[in-house]
Short mmCIF file of C-alpha atoms in Angstrom, two decimals:
data_model
loop_
_atom_site.label_atom_id
_atom_site.label_comp_id
_atom_site.label_asym_id
_atom_site.label_seq_id
_atom_site.Cartn_x
_atom_site.Cartn_y
_atom_site.Cartn_z
CA MET T 543 12.56 264.67 346.11
CA GLY T 544 9.27 262.88 346.31
CA ASP T 545 10.71 259.41 346.98
CA CYS T 546 13.57 260.76 349.13
CA ALA T 547 11.76 261.44 352.39
CA GLY T 548 13.91 258.90 354.19
CA ALA T 549 16.34 256.01 353.91
CA GLU T 550 17.99 253.51 356.20
CA VAL T 551 21.36 254.86 355.09
CA VAL T 552 22.04 258.30 353.61
CA ILE T 553 25.44 258.71 351.95
CA VAL T 554 26.54 262.33 351.60
CA GLY T 555 28.64 262.53 348.45
CA GLY T 556 28.64 260.61 345.17
CA GLY T 557 32.37 260.42 344.53
CA PHE T 558 34.94 257.66 345.04
CA ALA T 559 34.19 257.01 348.70
CA GLY T 560 30.43 257.35 348.67
CA LEU T 561 29.99 255.17 345.59
CA ALA T 562 32.31 252.53 347.07
CA VAL T 563 30.14 252.31 350.19
CA ALA T 564 26.95 252.21 348.12
CA GLY T 565 28.41 249.54 345.85
CA GLU T 566 29.26 247.22 348.74
CA LEU T 567 25.79 247.68 350.23
CA ALA T 568 24.28 246.68 346.88
CA ARG T 569 26.64 243.72 346.50
CA ARG T 570 25.59 242.40 349.90
CA ASP T 571 21.90 243.14 349.36
CA GLY T 572 22.07 245.38 352.43
CA PRO T 573 19.99 248.42 353.32
CA ARG T 574 19.15 250.38 350.20
CA PRO T 575 21.03 253.67 350.53
CA LEU T 576 20.24 257.11 349.25
CA VAL T 577 23.28 258.87 347.80
CA VAL T 578 22.96 262.65 348.02
CA GLU T 579 25.31 264.36 345.56
CA ALA T 580 25.81 268.14 345.57
CA GLY T 581 26.27 268.31 341.79
CA PRO T 582 24.42 267.03 338.72
CA ASP T 583 24.54 263.71 336.94
CA ALA T 584 26.62 265.03 334.04
CA GLY T 585 27.46 261.66 332.54
CA HIS T 586 29.63 258.80 333.70
CA ALA T 587 32.58 259.13 331.29
CA HIS T 588 36.10 259.93 332.49
CA TYR T 589 37.22 263.36 331.30
CA ARG T 590 40.10 261.91 329.25
CA TRP T 591 37.63 259.61 327.49
CA GLU T 592 35.00 262.24 326.83
CA LEU T 593 37.09 265.29 325.85
CA ASP T 594 39.74 265.98 323.23
CA ARG T 595 43.27 266.25 324.57
CA ALA T 596 43.49 270.06 324.54
CA THR T 597 40.21 270.48 326.39
CA ALA T 598 41.09 267.73 328.86
CA ASP T 599 44.47 269.33 329.53
CA SER T 600 42.75 272.62 330.31
CA ARG T 601 40.40 270.88 332.77
CA TRP T 602 43.47 269.40 334.50
CA LEU T 603 45.76 272.44 334.53
CA ASP T 604 43.08 275.12 334.88
CA PRO T 605 40.35 273.46 336.96
CA PRO T 606 38.08 276.54 337.08
CA ALA T 607 37.62 275.98 333.33
CA ASP T 608 35.59 272.91 334.30
CA PRO T 609 31.94 273.85 334.96
CA HIS T 610 31.91 271.27 337.76
CA PHE T 611 34.91 272.67 339.63
CA TRP T 612 34.00 273.70 343.17
CA ARG T 613 35.96 275.09 346.09
CA PRO T 614 33.54 275.25 349.07
CA TYR T 615 36.01 276.88 351.43
CA SER T 616 38.43 279.78 351.76
CA ALA T 617 42.13 279.28 352.39
CA THR T 618 44.90 281.12 354.17
CA GLY T 619 48.00 281.69 352.04
CA VAL T 620 48.59 279.94 348.71
CA THR T 621 47.87 276.42 349.93
CA PHE T 622 44.62 274.78 348.85
CA THR T 623 44.18 277.33 346.05
CA GLY T 624 45.18 277.16 342.39
CA MET T 625 44.60 273.59 341.18
CA ALA T 626 43.04 272.52 344.50
CA GLY T 627 39.31 271.86 344.67
CA LEU T 628 36.48 269.41 344.08
CA ARG T 629 34.46 268.29 341.06
CA ARG T 630 30.83 268.81 341.93
CA ARG T 631 29.10 266.08 339.94
CA LEU T 632 28.07 262.44 340.32
CA GLY T 633 31.31 260.48 340.22
CA GLY T 634 33.32 263.42 341.53
CA ARG T 635 37.06 263.13 341.18
CA SER T 636 36.78 259.45 340.22
CA LEU T 637 36.12 260.86 336.72
CA TYR T 638 39.32 262.95 336.80
CA TRP T 639 42.07 260.90 338.46
CA HIS T 640 44.84 259.32 336.38
CA GLY T 641 44.55 255.74 337.57
CA MET T 642 47.64 255.29 339.78
CA ALA T 643 46.65 252.14 341.70
CA LEU T 644 49.19 251.84 344.51
CA PRO T 645 48.01 250.58 347.90
CA ILE T 646 48.92 252.49 351.02
CA ASP T 647 52.55 251.92 351.97
CA PRO T 648 53.17 249.17 354.58
CA TRP T 649 55.22 251.57 356.72
CA ALA T 650 52.21 253.91 356.95
CA LEU T 651 49.59 251.20 357.59
CA ARG T 652 50.46 249.87 361.01
CA GLU T 653 49.63 250.10 364.67
CA PRO T 654 49.38 252.26 366.69
CA ASP T 655 48.65 254.80 363.95
CA TRP T 656 45.79 252.68 362.60
CA PRO T 657 43.45 250.49 364.69
CA ALA T 658 44.57 246.86 364.74
CA ALA T 659 41.28 245.60 363.28
CA VAL T 660 41.53 247.96 360.31
CA VAL T 661 45.15 247.02 359.64
CA ARG T 662 44.18 243.34 359.70
CA ASP T 663 41.26 243.79 357.32
CA LEU T 664 43.24 245.91 354.86
CA ALA T 665 46.49 243.97 354.83
CA THR T 666 46.09 240.47 356.30
CA GLU T 667 42.61 238.94 356.05
CA TRP T 668 39.05 240.18 355.65
CA ASP T 669 35.71 238.45 355.73
CA GLY T 670 37.32 235.00 355.72
CA GLY T 671 39.51 235.59 352.69
CA GLU T 672 42.00 237.89 351.04
CA PRO T 673 42.68 241.29 352.61
CA LEU T 674 40.84 244.27 351.23
CA LEU T 675 43.79 245.94 349.51
CA THR T 676 44.52 242.73 347.60
CA ARG T 677 40.86 242.35 346.60
CA VAL T 678 40.63 245.91 345.32
CA GLN T 679 43.77 245.56 343.21
CA ARG T 680 42.53 242.25 341.82
CA ASP T 681 39.14 243.77 340.96
CA LEU T 682 40.80 246.74 339.27
CA ALA T 683 43.02 244.41 337.24
CA ALA T 684 39.96 242.44 336.15
CA TRP T 685 38.30 245.67 335.02
CA VAL T 686 41.39 246.72 333.06
CA GLY T 687 41.42 243.33 331.33
CA ALA T 688 45.08 243.50 330.27
CA PRO T 689 46.51 240.35 328.63
CA GLY T 690 48.80 239.68 331.58
CA GLY T 691 45.96 240.01 334.05
CA GLY T 692 47.67 242.69 336.15
CA LEU T 693 47.74 246.44 336.55
CA ARG T 694 51.35 247.01 335.48
CA PRO T 695 52.03 247.46 331.74
CA ASP T 696 54.43 244.95 330.20
CA GLN T 697 57.60 247.05 330.29
CA ASP T 698 61.14 246.28 331.36
CA PRO T 699 62.20 247.81 334.67
CA VAL T 700 64.49 250.82 334.76
CA LYS T 701 67.52 250.57 337.05
CA LEU T 702 68.77 253.99 338.07
CA ALA T 703 70.38 255.54 341.15
CA GLY T 704 70.06 252.31 343.09
CA TYR T 705 66.33 252.02 342.39
CA ARG T 706 64.53 249.37 340.39
CA PHE T 707 61.72 251.31 338.74
CA GLU T 708 58.81 249.09 337.74
CA ALA T 709 56.03 250.09 335.38
CA ALA T 710 53.45 251.87 337.52
CA PRO T 711 50.20 249.98 338.23
CA LEU T 712 47.45 251.80 336.35
CA ALA T 713 43.70 251.18 336.58
CA VAL T 714 43.30 252.48 333.04
CA ARG T 715 41.63 251.31 329.84
CA ARG T 716 42.89 252.67 326.52
CA ALA T 717 41.17 253.14 323.18
CA PRO T 718 42.90 252.76 319.79
CA ASP T 719 42.42 256.47 319.09
CA GLY T 720 44.51 257.48 322.11
CA ARG T 721 41.71 258.19 324.54
CA TRP T 722 41.85 256.58 327.95
CA LYS T 723 39.87 256.36 331.14
CA ALA T 724 40.67 255.48 334.73
CA TYR T 725 38.38 253.33 336.83
CA SER T 726 35.36 254.87 338.53
CA PRO T 727 32.86 253.07 340.78
CA LEU T 728 30.28 254.24 338.24
CA GLU T 729 31.64 251.45 336.00
CA HIS T 730 29.91 248.99 338.35
CA TRP T 731 26.93 251.11 339.26
CA SER T 732 23.84 249.38 340.66
CA GLU T 733 20.58 250.71 339.31
CA THR T 734 18.94 249.79 342.61
CA THR T 735 20.84 252.56 344.41
CA ARG T 736 18.83 255.73 344.78
CA VAL T 737 20.61 258.98 343.97
CA LEU T 738 19.58 262.56 344.60
CA CYS T 739 21.71 264.86 342.46
CA ASP T 740 21.97 268.64 342.90
CA GLY T 741 21.29 268.06 346.59
CA TYR T 742 23.54 270.08 348.88
CA VAL T 743 23.66 268.81 352.45
CA THR T 744 23.82 271.80 354.78
CA GLU T 745 23.88 269.86 358.05
CA VAL T 746 23.46 266.53 359.79
CA LEU T 747 20.26 266.20 361.80
CA LEU T 748 20.66 265.03 365.39
CA ASP T 749 18.20 263.66 367.92
CA ARG T 750 19.50 263.41 371.49
CA GLY T 751 23.05 263.26 370.22
CA ARG T 752 22.44 260.64 367.52
CA ALA T 753 22.51 261.22 363.76
CA ARG T 754 18.99 260.91 362.38
CA GLY T 755 19.24 262.34 358.88
CA VAL T 756 20.38 265.32 356.83
CA ARG T 757 19.07 268.71 355.75
CA VAL T 758 19.29 269.20 351.99
CA ARG T 759 18.94 272.12 349.62
CA HIS T 760 17.48 270.96 346.34
CA ALA T 761 15.67 272.75 343.52
CA GLY T 762 15.30 275.94 345.51
CA THR T 763 13.85 274.31 348.60
CA THR T 764 15.20 272.90 351.85
CA ARG T 765 14.03 269.56 353.13
CA ASP T 766 14.93 267.08 355.86
CA ILE T 767 15.70 263.47 354.96
CA ALA T 768 15.47 260.99 357.82
CA ALA T 769 17.97 258.14 358.14
CA ASP T 770 19.08 255.50 360.60
CA ALA T 771 22.71 256.06 359.57
CA VAL T 772 24.49 258.94 357.84
CA VAL T 773 27.78 258.44 355.98
CA LEU T 774 29.94 261.50 355.31
CA ALA T 775 31.66 260.92 351.97
CA ALA T 776 31.67 264.43 350.55
CA SER T 777 35.46 265.09 350.53
CA THR T 778 37.73 265.70 353.49
CA ILE T 779 36.91 269.39 353.81
CA GLU T 780 33.14 269.09 353.40
CA ASN T 781 33.12 266.08 355.74
CA SER T 782 35.00 268.24 358.24
CA ARG T 783 32.45 271.04 358.00
CA LEU T 784 29.51 268.71 358.55
CA ALA T 785 31.29 266.98 361.43
CA ILE T 786 32.31 270.26 363.08
CA GLN T 787 28.73 271.54 362.95
CA ALA T 788 27.43 268.31 364.51
CA LEU T 789 30.19 268.00 367.11
CA ARG T 790 29.78 271.62 368.22
CA SER T 791 26.02 271.22 368.59
CA THR T 792 26.53 268.27 370.97
CA GLY T 793 29.32 269.98 372.91
CA ALA T 794 31.83 267.30 371.89
CA ILE T 795 34.34 269.96 370.77
CA ASP T 796 34.95 273.41 372.18
CA GLU T 797 36.45 275.05 369.12
CA PRO T 798 34.89 274.71 365.64
CA ARG T 799 38.08 273.20 364.27
CA LEU T 800 39.55 269.84 363.28
CA ASP T 801 43.32 269.42 363.07
CA GLY T 802 45.28 266.85 361.09
CA LEU T 803 44.62 268.10 357.54
CA VAL T 804 47.33 266.92 355.14
CA ASP T 805 48.01 266.66 351.43
CA LYS T 806 51.14 265.26 349.79
CA VAL T 807 54.65 266.72 349.68
CA ALA T 808 55.41 266.47 345.96
CA GLN T 809 58.19 267.94 343.84
CA GLY T 810 60.33 266.99 340.87
CA PHE T 811 62.58 267.91 337.97
CA VAL T 812 62.21 267.74 334.19
CA ALA T 813 65.09 266.82 331.88
CA THR T 814 65.06 266.74 328.07
CA PHE T 815 67.20 264.70 325.70
CA ALA T 816 67.65 264.33 321.97
CA PRO T 817 66.71 260.76 321.03
CA ASP T 818 70.31 259.89 320.09
CA ARG T 819 71.58 261.18 323.45
CA LEU T 820 69.09 259.32 325.60
CA PRO T 821 70.68 257.57 328.60
CA PRO T 822 70.81 253.80 327.89
CA VAL T 823 68.88 253.00 331.07
CA LEU T 824 65.80 254.61 329.47
CA ALA T 825 65.92 252.55 326.30
CA GLY T 826 62.80 250.67 327.41
CA GLY T 827 60.56 253.39 326.05
CA ALA T 828 57.87 255.78 327.18
CA GLY T 829 55.85 255.12 330.29
CA THR T 830 55.47 255.84 333.97
CA TYR T 831 57.72 253.98 336.40
CA VAL T 832 57.73 253.90 340.19
CA ALA T 833 59.99 252.67 342.98
CA PRO T 834 59.40 252.78 346.73
CA GLY T 835 61.61 255.29 348.49
CA GLY T 836 61.29 253.58 351.85
CA GLU T 837 60.14 254.75 355.24
CA GLY T 838 63.15 257.00 355.75
CA LEU T 839 62.20 259.02 352.68
CA ARG T 840 58.43 258.67 353.25
CA SER T 841 58.05 258.96 349.47
CA ASN T 842 57.61 257.04 346.27
CA VAL T 843 60.00 257.87 343.43
CA TYR T 844 58.66 258.22 339.89
CA LEU T 845 60.03 258.51 336.38
CA ASN T 846 57.71 259.52 333.58
CA VAL T 847 59.24 259.17 330.12
CA SER T 848 57.48 260.71 327.11
CA VAL T 849 58.19 262.25 323.70
CA ASN T 850 57.20 265.85 323.01
CA PRO T 851 55.89 267.21 319.67
CA ALA T 852 59.44 268.08 318.54
CA GLY T 853 60.60 264.50 319.12
CA LEU T 854 62.60 265.23 322.27
CA VAL T 855 62.50 262.70 325.09
CA VAL T 856 61.11 264.31 328.24
CA VAL T 857 62.01 262.71 331.58
CA ASP T 858 59.98 263.84 334.56
CA GLY T 859 61.51 262.61 337.81
CA TYR T 860 59.49 263.31 340.91
CA LEU T 861 58.82 262.27 344.48
CA ILE T 862 55.44 262.16 346.19
CA GLY T 863 55.74 261.96 349.95
CA GLU T 864 53.64 261.77 353.06
CA GLN T 865 52.80 264.94 354.94
CA ARG T 866 52.54 264.19 358.65
CA PRO T 867 49.33 265.28 360.43
CA GLY T 868 49.36 267.82 363.23
CA PRO T 869 48.08 271.24 364.26
CA HIS T 870 49.80 272.83 361.24
CA GLY T 871 46.89 271.56 359.08
CA SER T 872 43.28 272.28 359.98
CA VAL T 873 39.75 272.94 358.84
CA ARG T 874 37.87 275.45 360.96
CA CYS T 875 34.39 276.86 360.63
CA VAL T 876 32.79 280.18 361.45
CA PRO T 877 29.68 279.46 363.56
CA ALA T 878 26.51 281.06 362.26
CA PRO T 879 22.79 280.87 363.08
CA ASP T 880 22.15 278.81 359.96
CA ALA T 881 24.07 276.09 358.15
CA PRO T 882 26.26 275.75 356.21
CA TRP T 883 29.01 277.37 358.22
CA GLN T 884 31.89 278.93 356.33
CA SER T 885 34.93 276.64 356.11
CA ILE T 886 38.49 277.95 356.29
CA VAL T 887 41.51 275.79 355.44
CA ASP T 888 44.92 276.43 356.96
CA CYS T 889 47.62 273.96 355.93
CA ARG T 890 51.37 274.39 356.20
CA LEU T 891 54.42 272.18 356.38
CA GLY T 892 55.17 270.83 359.84
CA PRO T 893 58.72 270.34 361.15
CA ASP T 894 58.87 266.75 359.84
CA ASP T 895 57.64 267.95 356.45
CA VAL T 896 60.31 270.65 356.19
CA GLU T 897 62.92 267.95 356.76
CA LEU T 898 61.22 265.78 354.15
CA VAL T 899 61.41 268.57 351.55
CA ALA T 900 65.18 268.75 352.06
CA ARG T 901 65.59 264.95 351.85
CA GLN T 902 63.49 264.82 348.69
CA ARG T 903 65.58 267.53 347.06
CA ALA T 904 68.81 265.74 347.87
CA GLU T 905 67.39 262.56 346.37
CA LEU T 906 66.13 264.33 343.26
CA GLN T 907 69.57 265.85 342.74
CA ARG T 908 71.15 262.41 343.08
CA VAL T 909 68.73 260.84 340.58
CA CYS T 910 69.24 263.72 338.15
CA ASP T 911 73.03 263.39 338.31
CA GLU T 912 72.81 259.63 337.74
CA LEU T 913 70.52 260.25 334.78
CA TYR T 914 72.92 262.68 333.08
CA GLY T 915 76.06 260.89 334.21
CA GLU T 916 77.39 264.18 335.56
CA HIS T 917 76.36 266.89 337.98
CA HIS T 918 73.57 269.21 336.83
CA PRO T 919 72.56 271.47 339.73
CA LEU T 920 68.79 271.62 340.11
CA PRO T 921 67.35 275.11 340.66
CA PHE T 922 65.11 274.45 343.67
CA GLU T 923 63.16 277.45 344.88
CA ASP T 924 63.06 278.59 348.48
CA SER T 925 59.96 280.58 349.35
CA PRO T 926 57.90 281.22 352.49
CA GLU T 927 55.32 278.67 351.31
CA PHE T 928 56.22 275.39 349.63
CA GLY T 929 55.18 275.04 346.00
CA SER T 930 55.49 276.63 342.57
CA PRO T 931 52.98 279.46 342.05
CA ASP T 932 53.22 278.78 338.30
CA LEU T 933 52.85 275.01 338.68
CA ALA T 934 50.41 274.56 335.78
CA ASP T 935 52.83 276.23 333.37
CA ARG T 936 55.82 274.26 334.61
CA LEU T 937 54.06 270.93 334.16
CA VAL T 938 53.81 271.50 330.40
CA THR T 939 56.86 273.69 329.71
CA ALA T 940 58.92 270.88 328.19
CA GLN T 941 56.19 270.11 325.67
CA GLY T 942 57.17 273.31 323.87
CA PHE T 943 60.93 272.63 323.73
CA ASP T 944 62.47 272.08 320.29
CA ARG T 945 65.97 271.45 321.66
CA PRO T 946 67.21 270.05 324.97
CA GLY T 947 67.50 272.58 327.75
CA PRO T 948 68.84 272.52 331.29
CA PRO T 949 66.73 270.62 333.83
CA PHE T 950 64.19 272.64 335.76
CA THR T 951 62.17 271.94 338.88
CA TYR T 952 58.62 272.24 340.15
CA ALA T 953 56.76 271.67 343.40
CA PHE T 954 53.08 271.16 344.17
CA PRO T 955 51.65 273.67 346.67
CA LEU T 956 49.81 271.83 349.43
CA GLY T 957 46.33 270.95 348.22
CA SER T 958 47.33 270.70 344.56
CA GLU T 959 47.89 266.94 344.67
CA LEU T 960 44.20 266.60 345.63
CA HIS T 961 45.03 263.98 348.28
CA GLU T 962 43.66 265.94 351.24
CA ALA T 963 43.08 263.71 354.25
CA GLY T 964 43.28 263.18 357.97
CA THR T 965 40.81 265.37 359.89
CA LEU T 966 38.52 262.55 361.11
CA PRO T 967 40.93 259.65 361.60
CA LEU T 968 40.04 256.12 362.54
CA GLY T 969 41.04 255.54 366.14
CA ARG T 970 41.17 259.11 367.44
CA MET T 971 37.85 260.36 366.02
CA LEU T 972 36.23 257.17 364.67
CA ASP T 973 35.77 253.71 366.11
CA ASP T 974 36.61 250.48 364.28
CA ARG T 975 33.21 250.67 362.55
CA HIS T 976 34.05 254.08 361.01
CA GLN T 977 31.54 255.75 363.35
CA LEU T 978 32.26 258.94 365.27
CA HIS T 979 32.94 258.18 368.92
CA ALA T 980 30.92 261.24 369.92
CA ILE T 981 27.91 260.82 367.59
CA PRO T 982 26.29 257.40 367.13
CA GLY T 983 24.89 256.85 363.67
CA LEU T 984 27.35 259.22 361.96
CA PHE T 985 30.00 257.47 359.86
CA VAL T 986 32.90 258.75 357.74
CA ALA T 987 34.26 257.40 354.45
CA GLY T 988 37.20 258.49 352.37
CA PRO T 989 40.63 259.90 353.18
CA ALA T 990 39.31 262.14 355.96
CA SER T 991 39.38 258.89 357.98
CA PHE T 992 43.07 258.09 357.28
CA PRO T 993 45.21 258.33 360.45
CA ARG T 994 48.22 258.38 358.11
CA SER T 995 48.05 258.78 354.36
CA GLY T 996 51.41 257.33 353.33
CA ALA T 997 52.97 258.24 350.00
CA ALA T 998 50.62 256.37 347.65
CA ASN T 999 47.66 257.69 345.73
CA PRO T 1000 44.68 257.18 348.07
CA ALA T 1001 42.28 255.60 345.55
CA VAL T 1002 42.95 251.92 346.34
CA THR T 1003 42.69 252.60 350.08
CA ILE T 1004 39.50 254.64 349.61
CA LEU T 1005 37.89 251.75 347.73
CA ALA T 1006 39.06 249.23 350.33
CA LEU T 1007 37.77 251.22 353.30
CA GLY T 1008 34.55 251.95 351.43
CA ALA T 1009 33.95 248.22 351.03
CA ARG T 1010 34.70 247.71 354.72
CA LEU T 1011 32.23 250.39 355.79
CA GLY T 1012 29.60 249.10 353.36
CA ALA T 1013 29.95 245.62 354.84
CA THR T 1014 29.62 247.07 358.35
CA LEU T 1015 26.41 248.89 357.46
CA ALA T 1016 25.04 245.79 355.73
CA GLY T 1017 25.49 243.83 358.95
#
């Protein structure tokens, strides 16, 4: 840590959000940041590029098999357990996502939920030119380098159940041998950015109520790193812990708790067909297709068409929807004399979410019936907590079929979609500059800052807001 005594900007976390902020600072020749990452620099390759398929599947379906898997919290109930957790390494979950490059839904990105200035910059105009969401998608398409110049594969749309399913936009490069990788900010890494790996930030340092640095455990020692600005980009739950500790120390909050934690409400069905019995609407071939479900459904509708080892066509129809923030989702900490405080996650479906589950199931049944051309009742499960306890097994069950079987269902327990967000939202907790109202000099990046998360994968929005915060810090 010899050259890490201080920095103008310290970024806590070297994943999607932190690297996006650092990248924009480098692009603008702004203050040279120090990125403090809790895990090692274990290489910059996406896991589907680096590992054989069987090993990669195990890292996806059984995350504790990954040496970098990390769950720095305890949870109540079954939510935020199982497949839920972080990847403690430089690059973080940017080296594990599957490349779905949808921007946040227009119905979720609007006032008064989001500050007007942020809505404008993301969706209308930013820095005298295109809005941020458009720029990010254009940059991702340039990185993919597909012949058509876009993110969507060249596939015919699928028209089913009143939807027009388009090929899903994927920020993915493919190799001839079948390997593939999704975009990571490490693909455009600036060597001028300083990084401290294996550095665990236990707390934010404050001076008269202002953030002035971080306390870091590294190589068996604890050391303070001074900074003019601190950016929390260490995942929603770790950001929440660090913010709770700081907010409690200033008296800005009475209880060591932040509400608003959400994930996605996601469930689906799997149908199998012999190739000669495939519904004509799916004649376009294998691929992932998506259609917007609209604000009333608060979900995107997906079809994933693939062929299993026995030659059966597997159709995975699923909906991913927005969980609404509220007191039913929270991160709380147990105060202690020394940091870090223990974090406890409590996340359940709110009343709006319970209604959404029912609407999603009705829509899945309708899509399934349209697919088969007749009614096939879907066996949805009703349990005290939403989600399939055996989710990992269900996601691959159809790969072992040698003859078509009846459709079956699955549901992601909250936390398993890895889209946790919402505890430090812009507007209520942060100003338009992404800075905590209560603590000058302390900024937040990533989905913790989303007032609403919408139905889309958060990656495009994370990159867009990271660029916005980087530009703010660069002046």
